[in-house]
Structures are given as C-alpha cells and as structure tokens.
Amino acid sequence: MKQSWKPGTLVYPLPAVLVSCGTSGRSNLFTVAWTGTICTNPPMLYISVRPERHSYGLIKETMQFTVNLTTADMARATDFCGVRSGRDIDKWEATGLHPYPGVAVGCPAIAESPLALECRVKTIMPLGSHDMFIADVVNVLADEAYLDPVTGKFELEKAGLMSYNHGGYYTQGNLLGTFGFSVKKKK
C-alpha cells in the first residue's frame, strides 16, 4: 500500500556539491543539492539557487561558477557552507578548504575536491523559489590522486563521494553493476 502525499521534490539521493563563485579576490562557497547534467554534447549542467543567496549575485555578476564534488572528508565543510552566509564569514577560512586557481574561469575551484567542473552561464531561468543557472562545462579539473598509475583511468569511485538524501549526508555504497551489465552476454 502507498500513501498519497502533496507534490514535492523527493528525487533522492542528490549530489551534495560545493559551488565556488566570484573572483579570486572575492570568492565564496555554498552548498547546492539542486544540480545535475542536462547535456552531453556540448557538456552542460545546471544549478538552482535562491535569488536571496549571497552567491546568487556573485554568479549573476560574473556569469561563471565551479561545481566541486564532495567527499566524506568534506562533509562538515559542505554542511557549514550550506547553513552559513558568505555575507557574514569567509567560508574558505572557516572550513579550512583551499582555493585552487581556476583554469578556464576566474573563480577558484576547491583543492580538496576530487573533481571540479568549471562552468560559464548560458542562461538564467526563473522558476519560483529558485532560479536555474544553465551552464556550459568549459573545463574539468581532476585530482591526479585518483588516476590509476598503470592504466591512467580516473577512478572517481575511490574518492568516497558524498550525496544528500532527505536531510542527511551519505557516502556512496557498494557497486551493484556497471553500465550495460543487465544485457551483457555471459561467457
């Protein structure tokens, strides 16, 4: 038996990412769970942000941001950046995270993040409580610590990535299969 509930956004789990924005002289970090991929070619993603957030103005001013994937080791900093405003505090200093110079954008990435996606905003779509920033991914910064020394393959699964699930932060679980495993022919 299923209960019927009022409409809600209960698509979980979500990636718990830290978005860095602004410029190297005036940057901020904030937590975003409303994010995702929207196109492969060209590579595009979105973040949805409340207009009253401090970072909203920084992104709108520069039309760029960086999405930084988070790990279990970054859980406290990720939560902190979601509940404190950059208007009141330097989140870099408060969290102990370190800015890594942007390559294709003017805002820094997070040095501790295993993967950072540098983005340029294409359009801002007002939706209601949030505005959606639709952006081109213009560069990816991958931490060399996750490169297999033999194959050169990027092993993001070893990073202990974090997700957000209905009020809680969780690390990824066990591998259940790989793409196409359900139709792979048995030997």
Tab-separated table of N, CA, C and O in Angstrom, residues 15-21 28-32 35 45 47 65-71 74 78 92 97-98 100 107-119 141 161-162:
chain	number	residue	atom	x	y	z
A	15	PRO	N	23.467	14.705	-5.538
A	15	PRO	CA	24.855	15.026	-5.213
A	15	PRO	C	24.885	16.231	-4.270
A	15	PRO	O	24.113	17.166	-4.439
A	16	ALA	N	25.706	16.169	-3.263
A	16	ALA	CA	25.925	17.328	-2.387
A	16	ALA	C	27.208	17.966	-2.876
A	16	ALA	O	28.292	17.466	-2.616
A	17	VAL	N	27.078	19.047	-3.629
A	17	VAL	CA	28.258	19.686	-4.201
A	17	VAL	C	28.500	21.024	-3.536
A	17	VAL	O	27.592	21.642	-2.983
A	18	LEU	N	29.741	21.459	-3.595
A	18	LEU	CA	30.083	22.814	-3.189
A	18	LEU	C	30.328	23.603	-4.461
A	18	LEU	O	31.087	23.168	-5.334
A	19	VAL	N	29.665	24.730	-4.572
A	19	VAL	CA	29.854	25.601	-5.720
A	19	VAL	C	30.730	26.760	-5.273
A	19	VAL	O	30.462	27.389	-4.251
A	20	SER	N	31.790	26.991	-6.020
A	20	SER	CA	32.632	28.158	-5.768
A	20	SER	C	32.321	29.186	-6.842
A	20	SER	O	32.045	28.836	-7.990
A	21	CYS	N	32.323	30.447	-6.445
A	21	CYS	CA	31.938	31.505	-7.378
A	21	CYS	C	32.627	32.807	-6.976
A	21	CYS	O	33.253	32.893	-5.927
A	28	ASN	N	33.367	32.919	-2.941
A	28	ASN	CA	32.531	32.306	-1.913
A	28	ASN	C	32.302	30.849	-2.264
A	28	ASN	O	32.477	30.430	-3.407
A	29	LEU	N	31.888	30.096	-1.262
A	29	LEU	CA	31.490	28.699	-1.416
A	29	LEU	C	30.074	28.562	-0.890
A	29	LEU	O	29.723	29.186	0.108
A	30	PHE	N	29.272	27.745	-1.563
A	30	PHE	CA	27.980	27.413	-0.994
A	30	PHE	C	27.557	26.025	-1.440
A	30	PHE	O	28.001	25.531	-2.468
A	31	THR	N	26.731	25.387	-0.624
A	31	THR	CA	26.285	24.029	-0.874
A	31	THR	C	25.071	24.040	-1.787
A	31	THR	O	24.159	24.842	-1.606
A	32	VAL	N	25.082	23.142	-2.750
A	32	VAL	CA	23.962	23.009	-3.690
A	32	VAL	C	23.608	21.532	-3.816
A	32	VAL	O	24.492	20.698	-4.001
A	35	THR	N	21.256	20.187	-8.557
A	35	THR	CA	22.212	20.245	-9.660
A	35	THR	C	22.148	18.961	-10.463
A	35	THR	O	21.711	17.930	-9.954
A	45	LEU	N	25.455	21.596	-17.559
A	45	LEU	CA	24.818	21.231	-16.301
A	45	LEU	C	24.024	22.417	-15.790
A	45	LEU	O	24.020	23.481	-16.396
A	47	ILE	N	22.597	24.441	-11.993
A	47	ILE	CA	22.420	24.559	-10.549
A	47	ILE	C	21.206	25.459	-10.340
A	47	ILE	O	20.974	26.379	-11.124
A	65	PHE	N	30.846	29.846	-12.560
A	65	PHE	CA	30.948	29.176	-11.266
A	65	PHE	C	31.658	27.847	-11.481
A	65	PHE	O	31.843	27.410	-12.621
A	66	THR	N	32.040	27.205	-10.381
A	66	THR	CA	32.662	25.886	-10.446
A	66	THR	C	31.915	24.948	-9.514
A	66	THR	O	31.684	25.280	-8.353
A	67	VAL	N	31.523	23.792	-10.037
A	67	VAL	CA	30.869	22.752	-9.251
A	67	VAL	C	31.957	21.797	-8.775
A	67	VAL	O	32.674	21.205	-9.587
A	68	ASN	N	32.090	21.669	-7.459
A	68	ASN	CA	33.102	20.827	-6.835
A	68	ASN	C	32.432	19.619	-6.182
A	68	ASN	O	31.595	19.793	-5.286
A	69	LEU	N	32.771	18.413	-6.636
A	69	LEU	CA	32.218	17.224	-5.997
A	69	LEU	C	32.792	17.118	-4.590
A	69	LEU	O	33.927	17.536	-4.335
A	70	THR	N	32.008	16.557	-3.682
A	70	THR	CA	32.423	16.477	-2.286
A	70	THR	C	32.617	15.024	-1.856
A	70	THR	O	32.048	14.106	-2.435
A	71	THR	N	33.423	14.868	-0.810
A	71	THR	CA	33.741	13.552	-0.266
A	71	THR	C	33.333	13.490	1.198
A	71	THR	O	33.013	14.515	1.818
A	74	MET	N	34.887	15.877	3.419
A	74	MET	CA	34.432	17.265	3.267
A	74	MET	C	33.026	17.482	3.836
A	74	MET	O	32.441	18.547	3.672
A	78	THR	N	30.955	20.938	3.884
A	78	THR	CA	29.819	21.016	2.963
A	78	THR	C	28.570	21.481	3.698
A	78	THR	O	27.847	22.360	3.233
A	92	TRP	N	36.122	30.004	3.150
A	92	TRP	CA	37.401	29.330	2.908
A	92	TRP	C	38.140	29.177	4.232
A	92	TRP	O	38.587	28.079	4.587
A	97	LEU	N	39.104	24.768	3.829
A	97	LEU	CA	39.264	24.371	2.433
A	97	LEU	C	40.169	25.386	1.740
A	97	LEU	O	40.290	26.524	2.182
A	98	HIS	N	40.774	24.950	0.648
A	98	HIS	CA	41.763	25.797	-0.024
A	98	HIS	C	41.357	26.074	-1.465
A	98	HIS	O	41.014	25.149	-2.199
A	100	TYR	N	41.784	26.643	-5.332
A	100	TYR	CA	42.689	26.202	-6.393
A	100	TYR	C	42.387	27.087	-7.589
A	100	TYR	O	41.222	27.229	-7.969
A	107	CYS	N	36.918	32.112	-11.238
A	107	CYS	CA	36.680	31.746	-9.839
A	107	CYS	C	37.492	30.499	-9.496
A	107	CYS	O	37.766	29.661	-10.356
A	108	PRO	N	37.875	30.378	-8.225
A	108	PRO	CA	38.682	29.225	-7.841
A	108	PRO	C	37.839	27.950	-7.727
A	108	PRO	O	36.625	28.009	-7.529
A	109	ALA	N	38.518	26.832	-7.839
A	109	ALA	CA	37.944	25.527	-7.502
A	109	ALA	C	38.367	25.226	-6.070
A	109	ALA	O	39.058	26.037	-5.435
A	110	ILE	N	37.982	24.081	-5.554
A	110	ILE	CA	38.368	23.659	-4.212
A	110	ILE	C	39.459	22.609	-4.355
A	110	ILE	O	39.244	21.565	-4.986
A	111	ALA	N	40.620	22.868	-3.770
A	111	ALA	CA	41.757	21.954	-3.896
A	111	ALA	C	41.431	20.555	-3.384
A	111	ALA	O	41.904	19.566	-3.937
A	112	GLU	N	40.617	20.449	-2.347
A	112	GLU	CA	40.299	19.148	-1.742
A	112	GLU	C	39.273	18.348	-2.538
A	112	GLU	O	39.066	17.167	-2.264
A	113	SER	N	38.628	18.940	-3.501
A	113	SER	CA	37.614	18.241	-4.299
A	113	SER	C	38.281	17.318	-5.316
A	113	SER	O	39.214	17.722	-6.004
A	114	PRO	N	37.792	16.080	-5.451
A	114	PRO	CA	38.391	15.173	-6.424
A	114	PRO	C	38.107	15.563	-7.878
A	114	PRO	O	38.866	15.216	-8.775
A	115	LEU	N	37.028	16.299	-8.093
A	115	LEU	CA	36.652	16.687	-9.450
A	115	LEU	C	35.909	18.019	-9.390
A	115	LEU	O	34.972	18.175	-8.607
A	116	ALA	N	36.348	18.966	-10.205
A	116	ALA	CA	35.727	20.287	-10.253
A	116	ALA	C	35.374	20.603	-11.697
A	116	ALA	O	36.204	20.442	-12.598
A	117	LEU	N	34.145	21.043	-11.917
A	117	LEU	CA	33.661	21.363	-13.255
A	117	LEU	C	33.507	22.877	-13.383
A	117	LEU	O	32.650	23.473	-12.716
A	118	GLU	N	34.351	23.481	-14.197
A	118	GLU	CA	34.316	24.928	-14.403
A	118	GLU	C	33.229	25.240	-15.433
A	118	GLU	O	33.179	24.625	-16.498
A	119	CYS	N	32.382	26.208	-15.095
A	119	CYS	CA	31.186	26.468	-15.897
A	119	CYS	C	31.023	27.941	-16.242
A	119	CYS	O	31.359	28.812	-15.442
A	141	LEU	N	38.650	19.876	-13.783
A	141	LEU	CA	39.883	19.716	-13.018
A	141	LEU	C	39.790	18.404	-12.244
A	141	LEU	O	38.943	18.271	-11.353
A	161	LEU	N	32.750	9.696	-2.529
A	161	LEU	CA	31.827	10.798	-2.837
A	161	LEU	C	30.638	10.807	-1.896
A	161	LEU	O	30.202	9.777	-1.391
A	162	MET	N	30.106	11.985	-1.698
A	162	MET	CA	29.014	12.192	-0.771
A	162	MET	C	27.740	12.570	-1.523
A	162	MET	O	27.794	13.244	-2.548
